[in-house]
PDB file of C-alpha atoms and ligand atoms in Angstrom:
ATOM      1  CA  MET A   1       9.493 -20.422  15.106  1.00  0.00           C
ATOM      2  CA  ALA A   2       9.184 -16.647  14.256  1.00  0.00           C
ATOM      3  CA  ALA A   3       7.835 -14.574  16.856  1.00  0.00           C
ATOM      4  CA  ALA A   4       4.663 -12.505  15.723  1.00  0.00           C
ATOM      5  CA  GLY A   5       3.468  -9.182  16.967  1.00  0.00           C
ATOM      6  CA  PHE A   6       0.104  -7.654  16.451  1.00  0.00           C
ATOM      7  CA  ILE A   7      -0.722  -3.894  16.264  1.00  0.00           C
ATOM      8  CA  GLY A   8      -4.515  -3.720  16.845  1.00  0.00           C
ATOM      9  CA  THR A   9      -6.313  -6.464  18.572  1.00  0.00           C
ATOM     10  CA  GLY A  10      -9.911  -5.443  17.501  1.00  0.00           C
ATOM     11  CA  ASN A  11     -11.979  -8.077  15.578  1.00  0.00           C
ATOM     12  CA  MET A  12      -9.495  -9.275  12.931  1.00  0.00           C
ATOM     13  CA  GLY A  13      -6.308  -8.902  15.200  1.00  0.00           C
ATOM     14  CA  ARG A  14      -8.006 -10.965  18.053  1.00  0.00           C
ATOM     15  CA  MET A  15      -9.303 -13.364  15.650  1.00  0.00           C
ATOM     16  CA  LEU A  16      -5.888 -13.894  14.140  1.00  0.00           C
ATOM     17  CA  VAL A  17      -4.078 -14.274  17.405  1.00  0.00           C
ATOM     18  CA  GLU A  18      -6.782 -16.725  18.685  1.00  0.00           C
ATOM     19  CA  ALA A  19      -6.669 -18.737  15.345  1.00  0.00           C
ATOM     20  CA  MET A  20      -2.942 -19.128  15.617  1.00  0.00           C
ATOM     21  CA  ILE A  21      -2.879 -20.231  19.377  1.00  0.00           C
ATOM     22  CA  ARG A  22      -5.980 -22.664  18.921  1.00  0.00           C
ATOM     23  CA  SER A  23      -4.488 -24.132  15.969  1.00  0.00           C
ATOM     24  CA  GLY A  24      -0.994 -24.728  17.364  1.00  0.00           C
ATOM     25  CA  ALA A  25       0.553 -22.269  14.733  1.00  0.00           C
ATOM     26  CA  LEU A  26       2.251 -20.439  17.580  1.00  0.00           C
ATOM     27  CA  PRO A  27       2.068 -20.485  21.397  1.00  0.00           C
ATOM     28  CA  ALA A  28       0.873 -17.417  23.173  1.00  0.00           C
ATOM     29  CA  ASP A  29       4.397 -16.685  24.709  1.00  0.00           C
ATOM     30  CA  ARG A  30       5.718 -16.012  21.093  1.00  0.00           C
ATOM     31  CA  ILE A  31       3.187 -13.312  20.597  1.00  0.00           C
ATOM     32  CA  THR A  32       3.302  -9.653  21.426  1.00  0.00           C
ATOM     33  CA  ALA A  33       0.364  -7.270  20.962  1.00  0.00           C
ATOM     34  CA  CYS A  34      -0.681  -3.693  21.487  1.00  0.00           C
ATOM     35  CA  ASN A  35      -3.994  -1.775  21.124  1.00  0.00           C
ATOM     36  CA  ARG A  36      -4.762   1.850  21.077  1.00  0.00           C
ATOM     37  CA  THR A  37      -7.304   1.194  23.746  1.00  0.00           C
ATOM     38  CA  PRO A  38      -4.998  -1.032  25.920  1.00  0.00           C
ATOM     39  CA  ARG A  39      -7.837  -2.896  27.659  1.00  0.00           C
ATOM     40  CA  LYS A  40      -8.634  -4.972  24.511  1.00  0.00           C
ATOM     41  CA  ALA A  41      -5.028  -6.220  24.268  1.00  0.00           C
ATOM     42  CA  GLU A  42      -4.966  -7.018  28.094  1.00  0.00           C
ATOM     43  CA  GLU A  43      -8.060  -8.901  27.886  1.00  0.00           C
ATOM     44  CA  LEU A  44      -6.382 -11.109  25.149  1.00  0.00           C
ATOM     45  CA  ALA A  45      -3.414 -11.634  27.453  1.00  0.00           C
ATOM     46  CA  GLU A  46      -5.745 -12.499  30.376  1.00  0.00           C
ATOM     47  CA  ALA A  47      -7.301 -15.331  27.967  1.00  0.00           C
ATOM     48  CA  HIS A  48      -3.977 -16.596  26.749  1.00  0.00           C
ATOM     49  CA  SER A  49      -1.273 -16.797  29.449  1.00  0.00           C
ATOM     50  CA  GLY A  50       2.157 -15.748  28.216  1.00  0.00           C
ATOM     51  CA  LEU A  51       0.909 -13.335  25.667  1.00  0.00           C
ATOM     52  CA  ARG A  52       2.842 -10.031  25.991  1.00  0.00           C
ATOM     53  CA  VAL A  53       1.115  -6.680  25.929  1.00  0.00           C
ATOM     54  CA  VAL A  54       3.205  -3.645  25.129  1.00  0.00           C
ATOM     55  CA  PRO A  55       2.183   0.007  25.066  1.00  0.00           C
ATOM     56  CA  ALA A  56       2.718   1.032  21.569  1.00  0.00           C
ATOM     57  CA  PRO A  57       3.237  -0.206  17.925  1.00  0.00           C
ATOM     58  CA  GLU A  58       6.943   0.728  18.124  1.00  0.00           C
ATOM     59  CA  ASP A  59       7.342  -1.835  20.990  1.00  0.00           C
ATOM     60  CA  VAL A  60       5.470  -4.630  18.963  1.00  0.00           C
ATOM     61  CA  ALA A  61       7.876  -3.640  16.019  1.00  0.00           C
ATOM     62  CA  ARG A  62      11.034  -3.945  18.230  1.00  0.00           C
ATOM     63  CA  LEU A  63      10.073  -7.393  19.539  1.00  0.00           C
ATOM     64  CA  SER A  64       8.587  -9.332  16.599  1.00  0.00           C
ATOM     65  CA  GLU A  65      10.068 -10.931  13.444  1.00  0.00           C
ATOM     66  CA  ILE A  66       6.692 -10.735  11.542  1.00  0.00           C
ATOM     67  CA  VAL A  67       4.642  -7.572  12.556  1.00  0.00           C
ATOM     68  CA  PHE A  68       0.886  -7.728  11.648  1.00  0.00           C
ATOM     69  CA  ILE A  69      -0.775  -4.345  11.238  1.00  0.00           C
ATOM     70  CA  CYS A  70      -4.413  -5.259  12.182  1.00  0.00           C
ATOM     71  CA  VAL A  71      -5.900  -1.551  12.242  1.00  0.00           C
ATOM     72  CA  ARG A  72      -8.550  -0.137   9.989  1.00  0.00           C
ATOM     73  CA  PRO A  73      -7.172   1.473   6.841  1.00  0.00           C
ATOM     74  CA  VAL A  74      -7.677   5.044   8.121  1.00  0.00           C
ATOM     75  CA  ASP A  75      -5.310   4.197  11.017  1.00  0.00           C
ATOM     76  CA  VAL A  76      -2.629   2.518   8.818  1.00  0.00           C
ATOM     77  CA  PRO A  77      -0.572   5.527   7.933  1.00  0.00           C
ATOM     78  CA  ASP A  78      -0.057   6.543  11.555  1.00  0.00           C
ATOM     79  CA  VAL A  79       0.989   2.963  12.475  1.00  0.00           C
ATOM     80  CA  VAL A  80       3.331   2.885   9.441  1.00  0.00           C
ATOM     81  CA  ALA A  81       4.855   6.249  10.645  1.00  0.00           C
ATOM     82  CA  SER A  82       5.442   5.136  14.091  1.00  0.00           C
ATOM     83  CA  ILE A  83       7.219   1.924  13.191  1.00  0.00           C
ATOM     84  CA  SER A  84       9.070   3.187  10.265  1.00  0.00           C
ATOM     85  CA  SER A  85      12.318   4.042  12.267  1.00  0.00           C
ATOM     86  CA  VAL A  86      12.106   0.868  14.335  1.00  0.00           C
ATOM     87  CA  VAL A  87      11.682  -2.082  11.828  1.00  0.00           C
ATOM     88  CA  GLY A  88      14.765  -3.396   9.996  1.00  0.00           C
ATOM     89  CA  ALA A  89      15.507  -5.230   6.872  1.00  0.00           C
ATOM     90  CA  HIS A  90      15.336  -8.692   8.507  1.00  0.00           C
ATOM     91  CA  GLN A  91      11.727  -8.236   9.429  1.00  0.00           C
ATOM     92  CA  LEU A  92       8.436  -8.907   7.665  1.00  0.00           C
ATOM     93  CA  VAL A  93       5.607  -6.196   8.016  1.00  0.00           C
ATOM     94  CA  VAL A  94       2.159  -7.702   7.185  1.00  0.00           C
ATOM     95  CA  PRO A  95      -0.763  -5.238   6.839  1.00  0.00           C
ATOM     96  CA  ILE A  96      -4.194  -6.955   6.592  1.00  0.00           C
ATOM     97  CA  ALA A  97      -6.239  -4.145   4.730  1.00  0.00           C
ATOM     98  CA  SER A  98      -6.799  -4.331   1.091  1.00  0.00           C
ATOM     99  CA  PRO A  99      -6.153  -0.716  -0.114  1.00  0.00           C
ATOM    100  CA  ILE A 100      -2.449  -0.953   0.683  1.00  0.00           C
ATOM    101  CA  SER A 101       0.140  -1.416  -1.989  1.00  0.00           C
ATOM    102  CA  VAL A 102       2.966  -3.736  -1.078  1.00  0.00           C
ATOM    103  CA  GLU A 103       5.199  -1.673  -3.374  1.00  0.00           C
ATOM    104  CA  ASP A 104       4.298   1.718  -1.716  1.00  0.00           C
ATOM    105  CA  LEU A 105       4.805   0.127   1.766  1.00  0.00           C
ATOM    106  CA  GLU A 106       8.237  -1.370   0.656  1.00  0.00           C
ATOM    107  CA  SER A 107       9.302   2.089  -0.591  1.00  0.00           C
ATOM    108  CA  ILE A 108       8.408   3.584   2.832  1.00  0.00           C
ATOM    109  CA  LEU A 109       9.743   0.988   5.392  1.00  0.00           C
ATOM    110  CA  PRO A 110      13.202  -0.790   5.346  1.00  0.00           C
ATOM    111  CA  ALA A 111      11.367  -4.055   6.150  1.00  0.00           C
ATOM    112  CA  LYS A 112      10.038  -6.746   3.836  1.00  0.00           C
ATOM    113  CA  VAL A 113       6.345  -6.661   3.127  1.00  0.00           C
ATOM    114  CA  ALA A 114       3.525  -9.017   2.524  1.00  0.00           C
ATOM    115  CA  LEU A 115      -0.066  -8.289   2.445  1.00  0.00           C
ATOM    116  CA  VAL A 116      -2.564 -10.963   4.000  1.00  0.00           C
ATOM    117  CA  ILE A 117      -6.246 -10.791   3.760  1.00  0.00           C
ATOM    118  CA  PRO A 118      -7.867 -12.987   6.348  1.00  0.00           C
ATOM    119  CA  SER A 119     -11.531 -13.954   6.581  1.00  0.00           C
ATOM    120  CA  VAL A 120     -13.814 -14.217   9.513  1.00  0.00           C
ATOM    121  CA  VAL A 121     -14.276 -17.816   8.688  1.00  0.00           C
ATOM    122  CA  ASN A 122     -10.574 -18.418   9.730  1.00  0.00           C
ATOM    123  CA  ARG A 123     -12.111 -18.250  13.185  1.00  0.00           C
ATOM    124  CA  ALA A 124     -13.388 -21.694  12.345  1.00  0.00           C
ATOM    125  CA  LEU A 125      -9.897 -22.829  11.424  1.00  0.00           C
ATOM    126  CA  CYS A 126     -10.875 -23.081   7.703  1.00  0.00           C
ATOM    127  CA  GLY A 127     -11.141 -20.797   4.691  1.00  0.00           C
ATOM    128  CA  ALA A 128      -8.490 -18.957   2.711  1.00  0.00           C
ATOM    129  CA  THR A 129      -5.806 -16.307   3.711  1.00  0.00           C
ATOM    130  CA  LEU A 130      -4.912 -14.251   0.657  1.00  0.00           C
ATOM    131  CA  CYS A 131      -1.312 -13.468   0.339  1.00  0.00           C
ATOM    132  CA  VAL A 132       0.619 -10.918  -1.822  1.00  0.00           C
ATOM    133  CA  TYR A 133       4.341 -10.700  -1.384  1.00  0.00           C
ATOM    134  CA  GLY A 134       6.597  -7.659  -1.985  1.00  0.00           C
ATOM    135  CA  LYS A 135       9.642  -7.894  -3.955  1.00  0.00           C
ATOM    136  CA  ARG A 136      12.006  -8.101  -1.003  1.00  0.00           C
ATOM    137  CA  ALA A 137      10.207 -11.055   0.649  1.00  0.00           C
ATOM    138  CA  THR A 138      12.379 -14.184   0.387  1.00  0.00           C
ATOM    139  CA  ASP A 139      11.420 -17.699   0.112  1.00  0.00           C
ATOM    140  CA  THR A 140      12.242 -18.240   3.698  1.00  0.00           C
ATOM    141  CA  ASP A 141       9.836 -15.267   4.792  1.00  0.00           C
ATOM    142  CA  ILE A 142       7.071 -16.885   2.568  1.00  0.00           C
ATOM    143  CA  ARG A 143       7.577 -20.229   4.273  1.00  0.00           C
ATOM    144  CA  ARG A 144       7.695 -18.743   7.643  1.00  0.00           C
ATOM    145  CA  LEU A 145       4.553 -16.645   7.200  1.00  0.00           C
ATOM    146  CA  GLU A 146       2.576 -19.480   5.519  1.00  0.00           C
ATOM    147  CA  SER A 147       3.697 -21.780   8.277  1.00  0.00           C
ATOM    148  CA  LEU A 148       1.725 -19.416  10.590  1.00  0.00           C
ATOM    149  CA  LEU A 149      -1.224 -19.199   8.405  1.00  0.00           C
ATOM    150  CA  SER A 150      -1.699 -22.816   7.197  1.00  0.00           C
ATOM    151  CA  PRO A 151      -2.651 -24.407  10.583  1.00  0.00           C
ATOM    152  CA  PHE A 152      -5.955 -22.362  10.639  1.00  0.00           C
ATOM    153  CA  SER A 153      -6.506 -21.457   6.812  1.00  0.00           C
ATOM    154  CA  THR A 154      -5.350 -22.130   3.241  1.00  0.00           C
ATOM    155  CA  PRO A 155      -2.843 -19.498   2.295  1.00  0.00           C
ATOM    156  CA  VAL A 156      -3.580 -18.411  -1.395  1.00  0.00           C
ATOM    157  CA  ARG A 157      -0.993 -16.432  -3.275  1.00  0.00           C
ATOM    158  CA  ILE A 158      -2.619 -13.971  -5.409  1.00  0.00           C
ATOM    159  CA  GLU A 159      -1.491 -11.234  -7.864  1.00  0.00           C
ATOM    160  CA  GLU A 160      -1.997  -7.787  -6.323  1.00  0.00           C
ATOM    161  CA  ARG A 161      -4.300  -6.735  -9.258  1.00  0.00           C
ATOM    162  CA  PHE A 162      -6.816  -9.322  -7.979  1.00  0.00           C
ATOM    163  CA  VAL A 163      -6.684  -8.265  -4.379  1.00  0.00           C
ATOM    164  CA  ARG A 164     -10.120  -6.524  -4.397  1.00  0.00           C
ATOM    165  CA  ILE A 165     -11.989  -9.217  -6.086  1.00  0.00           C
ATOM    166  CA  ALA A 166     -10.335 -12.056  -4.176  1.00  0.00           C
ATOM    167  CA  SER A 167     -11.222 -10.078  -1.015  1.00  0.00           C
ATOM    168  CA  ASP A 168     -14.855  -9.723  -2.133  1.00  0.00           C
ATOM    169  CA  LEU A 169     -15.075 -13.379  -2.699  1.00  0.00           C
ATOM    170  CA  SER A 170     -13.211 -14.475   0.369  1.00  0.00           C
ATOM    171  CA  SER A 171     -13.445 -11.961   3.077  1.00  0.00           C
ATOM    172  CA  CYS A 172     -16.643  -9.957   2.170  1.00  0.00           C
ATOM    173  CA  GLY A 173     -18.245 -13.207   1.004  1.00  0.00           C
ATOM    174  CA  PRO A 174     -19.379 -14.386   4.426  1.00  0.00           C
ATOM    175  CA  ALA A 175     -21.212 -11.152   5.080  1.00  0.00           C
ATOM    176  CA  PHE A 176     -22.893 -11.334   1.673  1.00  0.00           C
ATOM    177  CA  LEU A 177     -23.898 -14.923   1.983  1.00  0.00           C
ATOM    178  CA  ALA A 178     -25.207 -14.110   5.562  1.00  0.00           C
ATOM    179  CA  LEU A 179     -27.416 -11.323   4.131  1.00  0.00           C
ATOM    180  CA  PHE A 180     -28.804 -13.862   1.525  1.00  0.00           C
ATOM    181  CA  LEU A 181     -29.499 -16.423   4.203  1.00  0.00           C
ATOM    182  CA  GLN A 182     -30.945 -13.944   6.603  1.00  0.00           C
ATOM    183  CA  LYS A 183     -33.424 -12.574   3.894  1.00  0.00           C
ATOM    184  CA  PHE A 184     -34.413 -16.242   3.142  1.00  0.00           C
ATOM    185  CA  VAL A 185     -35.162 -16.783   6.776  1.00  0.00           C
ATOM    186  CA  ASP A 186     -37.020 -13.496   7.025  1.00  0.00           C
ATOM    187  CA  ALA A 187     -39.136 -14.291   4.105  1.00  0.00           C
ATOM    188  CA  ALA A 188     -39.899 -17.847   5.496  1.00  0.00           C
ATOM    189  CA  VAL A 189     -40.993 -16.482   8.771  1.00  0.00           C
ATOM    190  CA  ALA A 190     -43.160 -13.624   7.242  1.00  0.00           C
ATOM    191  CA  GLU A 191     -44.829 -15.682   4.746  1.00  0.00           C
ATOM    192  CA  THR A 192     -45.398 -18.955   6.553  1.00  0.00           C
ATOM    193  CA  GLY A 193     -45.049 -18.393  10.257  1.00  0.00           C
ATOM    194  CA  ILE A 194     -42.222 -20.991  10.697  1.00  0.00           C
ATOM    195  CA  ASP A 195     -40.304 -20.530  13.899  1.00  0.00           C
ATOM    196  CA  ARG A 196     -37.341 -18.344  13.209  1.00  0.00           C
ATOM    197  CA  GLU A 197     -34.805 -20.383  15.242  1.00  0.00           C
ATOM    198  CA  LEU A 198     -35.902 -23.488  13.241  1.00  0.00           C
ATOM    199  CA  ALA A 199     -35.605 -21.761  10.013  1.00  0.00           C
ATOM    200  CA  GLY A 200     -32.198 -20.432  10.941  1.00  0.00           C
ATOM    201  CA  ARG A 201     -30.976 -24.013  11.910  1.00  0.00           C
ATOM    202  CA  LEU A 202     -32.133 -25.491   8.651  1.00  0.00           C
ATOM    203  CA  VAL A 203     -30.311 -22.799   6.427  1.00  0.00           C
ATOM    204  CA  SER A 204     -27.160 -23.096   8.573  1.00  0.00           C
ATOM    205  CA  ALA A 205     -27.050 -26.913   8.286  1.00  0.00           C
ATOM    206  CA  MET A 206     -27.825 -26.618   4.584  1.00  0.00           C
ATOM    207  CA  THR A 207     -25.129 -24.212   4.125  1.00  0.00           C
ATOM    208  CA  LEU A 208     -22.507 -26.341   5.854  1.00  0.00           C
ATOM    209  CA  GLY A 209     -23.687 -29.356   3.795  1.00  0.00           C
ATOM    210  CA  THR A 210     -23.375 -27.323   0.568  1.00  0.00           C
ATOM    211  CA  ALA A 211     -19.965 -26.254   1.458  1.00  0.00           C
ATOM    212  CA  LYS A 212     -18.773 -29.878   2.143  1.00  0.00           C
ATOM    213  CA  LEU A 213     -20.123 -31.023  -1.237  1.00  0.00           C
ATOM    214  CA  LEU A 214     -18.227 -28.335  -3.028  1.00  0.00           C
ATOM    215  CA  THR A 215     -15.007 -28.703  -1.005  1.00  0.00           C
ATOM    216  CA  ALA A 216     -14.783 -32.422  -0.023  1.00  0.00           C
ATOM    217  CA  GLU A 217     -17.214 -34.201  -2.422  1.00  0.00           C
ATOM    218  CA  SER A 218     -15.910 -32.762  -5.916  1.00  0.00           C
ATOM    219  CA  PHE A 219     -19.448 -31.228  -6.501  1.00  0.00           C
ATOM    220  CA  THR A 220     -19.568 -28.072  -8.864  1.00  0.00           C
ATOM    221  CA  PHE A 221     -22.044 -25.167  -8.527  1.00  0.00           C
ATOM    222  CA  ALA A 222     -23.649 -26.637 -11.706  1.00  0.00           C
ATOM    223  CA  SER A 223     -23.706 -30.111 -10.541  1.00  0.00           C
ATOM    224  CA  ILE A 224     -25.510 -29.381  -7.142  1.00  0.00           C
ATOM    225  CA  ARG A 225     -28.140 -27.342  -9.223  1.00  0.00           C
ATOM    226  CA  GLU A 226     -28.622 -30.423 -11.637  1.00  0.00           C
ATOM    227  CA  ARG A 227     -28.941 -32.839  -8.778  1.00  0.00           C
ATOM    228  CA  VAL A 228     -31.541 -30.797  -6.929  1.00  0.00           C
ATOM    229  CA  ALA A 229     -33.597 -29.398  -9.656  1.00  0.00           C
ATOM    230  CA  VAL A 230     -35.906 -31.648 -11.562  1.00  0.00           C
ATOM    231  CA  PRO A 231     -37.009 -30.291 -14.851  1.00  0.00           C
ATOM    232  CA  GLY A 232     -40.521 -28.689 -14.220  1.00  0.00           C
ATOM    233  CA  GLY A 233     -40.209 -29.027 -10.509  1.00  0.00           C
ATOM    234  CA  ILE A 234     -40.061 -26.544  -7.660  1.00  0.00           C
ATOM    235  CA  THR A 235     -36.427 -26.091  -7.395  1.00  0.00           C
ATOM    236  CA  ALA A 236     -36.330 -25.447 -11.185  1.00  0.00           C
ATOM    237  CA  LEU A 237     -38.972 -22.831 -10.742  1.00  0.00           C
ATOM    238  CA  GLY A 238     -37.126 -21.188  -7.965  1.00  0.00           C
ATOM    239  CA  LEU A 239     -33.849 -21.137  -9.908  1.00  0.00           C
ATOM    240  CA  GLU A 240     -35.582 -19.523 -12.910  1.00  0.00           C
ATOM    241  CA  PHE A 241     -37.145 -16.917 -10.640  1.00  0.00           C
ATOM    242  CA  LEU A 242     -33.742 -16.053  -9.001  1.00  0.00           C
ATOM    243  CA  GLU A 243     -31.965 -15.826 -12.518  1.00  0.00           C
ATOM    244  CA  ARG A 244     -34.654 -13.439 -13.690  1.00  0.00           C
ATOM    245  CA  GLU A 245     -34.830 -11.379 -10.692  1.00  0.00           C
ATOM    246  CA  TRP A 246     -31.150 -11.039  -9.838  1.00  0.00           C
ATOM    247  CA  ASN A 247     -30.137 -10.446 -13.472  1.00  0.00           C
ATOM    248  CA  ASP A 248     -26.803  -8.585 -13.254  1.00  0.00           C
ATOM    249  CA  VAL A 249     -26.926  -7.848  -9.435  1.00  0.00           C
ATOM    250  CA  PHE A 250     -23.458  -9.449  -8.836  1.00  0.00           C
ATOM    251  CA  VAL A 251     -21.947  -7.560 -11.723  1.00  0.00           C
ATOM    252  CA  ARG A 252     -23.289  -4.266 -10.225  1.00  0.00           C
ATOM    253  CA  LEU A 253     -21.867  -5.497  -6.801  1.00  0.00           C
ATOM    254  CA  VAL A 254     -18.227  -5.984  -8.076  1.00  0.00           C
ATOM    255  CA  ARG A 255     -18.441  -2.586  -9.765  1.00  0.00           C
ATOM    256  CA  ALA A 256     -19.584  -1.007  -6.477  1.00  0.00           C
ATOM    257  CA  THR A 257     -16.847  -2.753  -4.378  1.00  0.00           C
ATOM    258  CA  HIS A 258     -14.149  -1.759  -6.963  1.00  0.00           C
ATOM    259  CA  ALA A 259     -15.324   1.760  -7.111  1.00  0.00           C
ATOM    260  CA  LYS A 260     -15.157   2.155  -3.442  1.00  0.00           C
ATOM    261  CA  PHE A 261     -11.720   0.359  -3.338  1.00  0.00           C
ATOM    262  CA  ALA A 262     -10.291   2.812  -5.991  1.00  0.00           C
ATOM    263  CA  GLU A 263     -11.326   5.768  -3.652  1.00  0.00           C
ATOM    264  CA  ASP A 264      -9.895   4.073  -0.650  1.00  0.00           C
ATOM    265  CA  CYS A 265      -6.438   3.440  -2.489  1.00  0.00           C
ATOM    266  CA  THR A 266      -6.301   6.955  -3.624  1.00  0.00           C
ATOM    267  CA  ALA A 267      -6.853   8.190  -0.001  1.00  0.00           C
ATOM    268  CA  MET A 268      -4.490   5.612   1.352  1.00  0.00           C
ATOM    269  CA  ARG A 269      -1.632   6.912  -1.152  1.00  0.00           C
ATOM    270  CA  GLU A 270      -2.398  10.419  -0.191  1.00  0.00           C
ATOM    271  CA  ARG A 271      -2.090   9.745   3.548  1.00  0.00           C
ATOM    272  CA  LEU A 272       1.104   7.914   3.040  1.00  0.00           C
ATOM    273  CA  ASN A 273       2.466  11.032   1.233  1.00  0.00           C
ATOM    274  CA  ARG A 274       2.617   9.476  -2.177  1.00  0.00           C
ATOM    275  CA  ARG A 275       1.426  10.949  -5.496  1.00  0.00           C
ATOM    276  CA  PRO A 276      -1.608   9.325  -7.012  1.00  0.00           C
ATOM    277  CA  ARG A 277      -0.903   6.842  -9.676  1.00  0.00           C
TER     278      ARG A 277
HETATM  279  N1  LIG B   1     -13.675  -7.747   9.303  1.00  0.00           N
HETATM  280  C1  LIG B   1     -13.206  -8.625   8.321  1.00  0.00           C
HETATM  281  O1  LIG B   1     -13.911  -9.591   8.165  1.00  0.00           O
HETATM  282  C2  LIG B   1     -11.815  -8.269   7.645  1.00  0.00           C
HETATM  283  C3  LIG B   1     -11.391  -9.345   6.815  1.00  0.00           C
HETATM  284  C4  LIG B   1     -10.177  -8.830   6.200  1.00  0.00           C
HETATM  285  C5  LIG B   1      -9.464  -7.726   6.458  1.00  0.00           C
HETATM  286  N2  LIG B   1     -10.005  -6.925   7.450  1.00  0.00           N
HETATM  287  C6  LIG B   1      -9.189  -5.803   7.811  1.00  0.00           C
HETATM  288  O2  LIG B   1      -8.855  -5.830   9.079  1.00  0.00           O
HETATM  289  C7  LIG B   1      -8.490  -4.610   9.610  1.00  0.00           C
HETATM  290  C8  LIG B   1      -9.051  -4.438  11.060  1.00  0.00           C
HETATM  291  O3  LIG B   1     -10.475  -4.650  10.987  1.00  0.00           O
HETATM  292  P1  LIG B   1     -11.335  -4.982  12.291  1.00  0.00           P
HETATM  293  O4  LIG B   1     -12.585  -5.323  11.789  1.00  0.00           O
HETATM  294  O5  LIG B   1     -10.345  -5.785  13.142  1.00  0.00           O
HETATM  295  O6  LIG B   1     -11.406  -3.547  12.941  1.00  0.00           O
HETATM  296  P2  LIG B   1     -11.516  -3.097  14.615  1.00  0.00           P
HETATM  297  O7  LIG B   1     -12.351  -4.128  15.233  1.00  0.00           O
HETATM  298  O8  LIG B   1     -11.914  -1.615  14.464  1.00  0.00           O
HETATM  299  O9  LIG B   1      -9.995  -3.200  15.093  1.00  0.00           O
HETATM  300  C9  LIG B   1      -9.002  -2.387  14.809  1.00  0.00           C
HETATM  301  C10 LIG B   1      -8.227  -2.287  16.033  1.00  0.00           C
HETATM  302  O10 LIG B   1      -7.069  -1.417  15.770  1.00  0.00           O
HETATM  303  C11 LIG B   1      -6.775  -0.563  16.940  1.00  0.00           C
HETATM  304  N3  LIG B   1      -5.875   0.557  16.642  1.00  0.00           N
HETATM  305  C12 LIG B   1      -6.238   1.502  15.801  1.00  0.00           C
HETATM  306  N4  LIG B   1      -5.139   2.380  15.602  1.00  0.00           N
HETATM  307  C13 LIG B   1      -4.206   1.849  16.512  1.00  0.00           C
HETATM  308  C14 LIG B   1      -2.976   2.179  16.856  1.00  0.00           C
HETATM  309  N5  LIG B   1      -2.210   3.278  16.318  1.00  0.00           N
HETATM  310  N6  LIG B   1      -2.083   1.394  17.599  1.00  0.00           N
HETATM  311  C15 LIG B   1      -2.671   0.259  18.182  1.00  0.00           C
HETATM  312  N7  LIG B   1      -3.967  -0.203  17.838  1.00  0.00           N
HETATM  313  C16 LIG B   1      -4.550   0.647  16.992  1.00  0.00           C
HETATM  314  C17 LIG B   1      -8.177  -0.117  17.354  1.00  0.00           C
HETATM  315  O11 LIG B   1      -8.125   0.311  18.765  1.00  0.00           O
HETATM  316  P3  LIG B   1      -9.450   0.881  19.450  1.00  0.00           P
HETATM  317  O12 LIG B   1      -9.856  -0.159  20.357  1.00  0.00           O
HETATM  318  O13 LIG B   1      -8.765   2.183  20.328  1.00  0.00           O
HETATM  319  O14 LIG B   1     -10.363   1.352  18.449  1.00  0.00           O
HETATM  320  C18 LIG B   1      -9.043  -1.401  17.122  1.00  0.00           C
HETATM  321  O15 LIG B   1      -9.094  -2.292  18.391  1.00  0.00           O
HETATM  322  C19 LIG B   1      -9.097  -3.450   8.629  1.00  0.00           C
HETATM  323  O16 LIG B   1      -7.955  -2.976   7.896  1.00  0.00           O
HETATM  324  C20 LIG B   1     -10.082  -4.421   7.729  1.00  0.00           C
HETATM  325  O17 LIG B   1     -10.042  -3.796   6.466  1.00  0.00           O
HETATM  326  C21 LIG B   1     -11.125  -7.052   7.992  1.00  0.00           C
END
């Protein structure tokens, strides 16, 4: 079983560590972690006996076969600089931020590289983890990494050119969906006076049921709509209303996320001391 190291134990680093431990992918004593503010990593070790906390990214890199970089994009170049003279050709380095090119990272580090984009839903031991592999990653590396991810998620291999849109759907998606549900509840409370907690419970149960129909019961988006909307009925009216009002909102959403992504990629390349493409 490969030993895993985590540089950064904020939201996502901690979520990944805990998902691996809870799902049985890896015992705590096979995990090493560090965090810039050490207390966060120490708290994780207090919660999971055997997990080893070390002072710096270089220490994580020295001790781990698979090194997850779980810092914000702005902090990635510093972390890469600090581990570049420590990692070797046998190791797999795995950043989890979308504006990083695996090719760029492979040209800077002597290690093998894979990009993994998790999702907050992995905390519930489900959802996808998006995987992009660099040229040097072998079948054994891929098997090792996916054996760590599959106990708590479905690893999905994607082409690098689809990283942003796949991340929008899989990783930003929970936040987008949560906003939709929040607005639905807010309107229900404001317009009718229904209890907020009750409205929240109803939409949460509805969301779970809809997800189960889509994933376990072979329903499609269209077949759910057909089952619920009787022609001339209230759901049909609601659907017509949403189609009209939303118009091209998702097209504009995808354009906005991709414009920001292009800026982030340029900034990342500059900070990694590479020329813009
Ligand atoms: N949130 C999501 O749903 C999601 C989904 C997919 C991917 N991601 C990606 O996951 C990454 C982390 O996001 P997050 O939400 O976990 O951010 P976060 O909560 O801010 O965590 C980042 C952690 O990295 C630590 N850190 C920064 N520089 C460090 C260094 N040089 N050495 C050690 N630790 C360092 C920070 O320490 P301090 O405590 O000192 O700040 C912080 O605890 C981002 O790149 C994001 O794009 C997020």
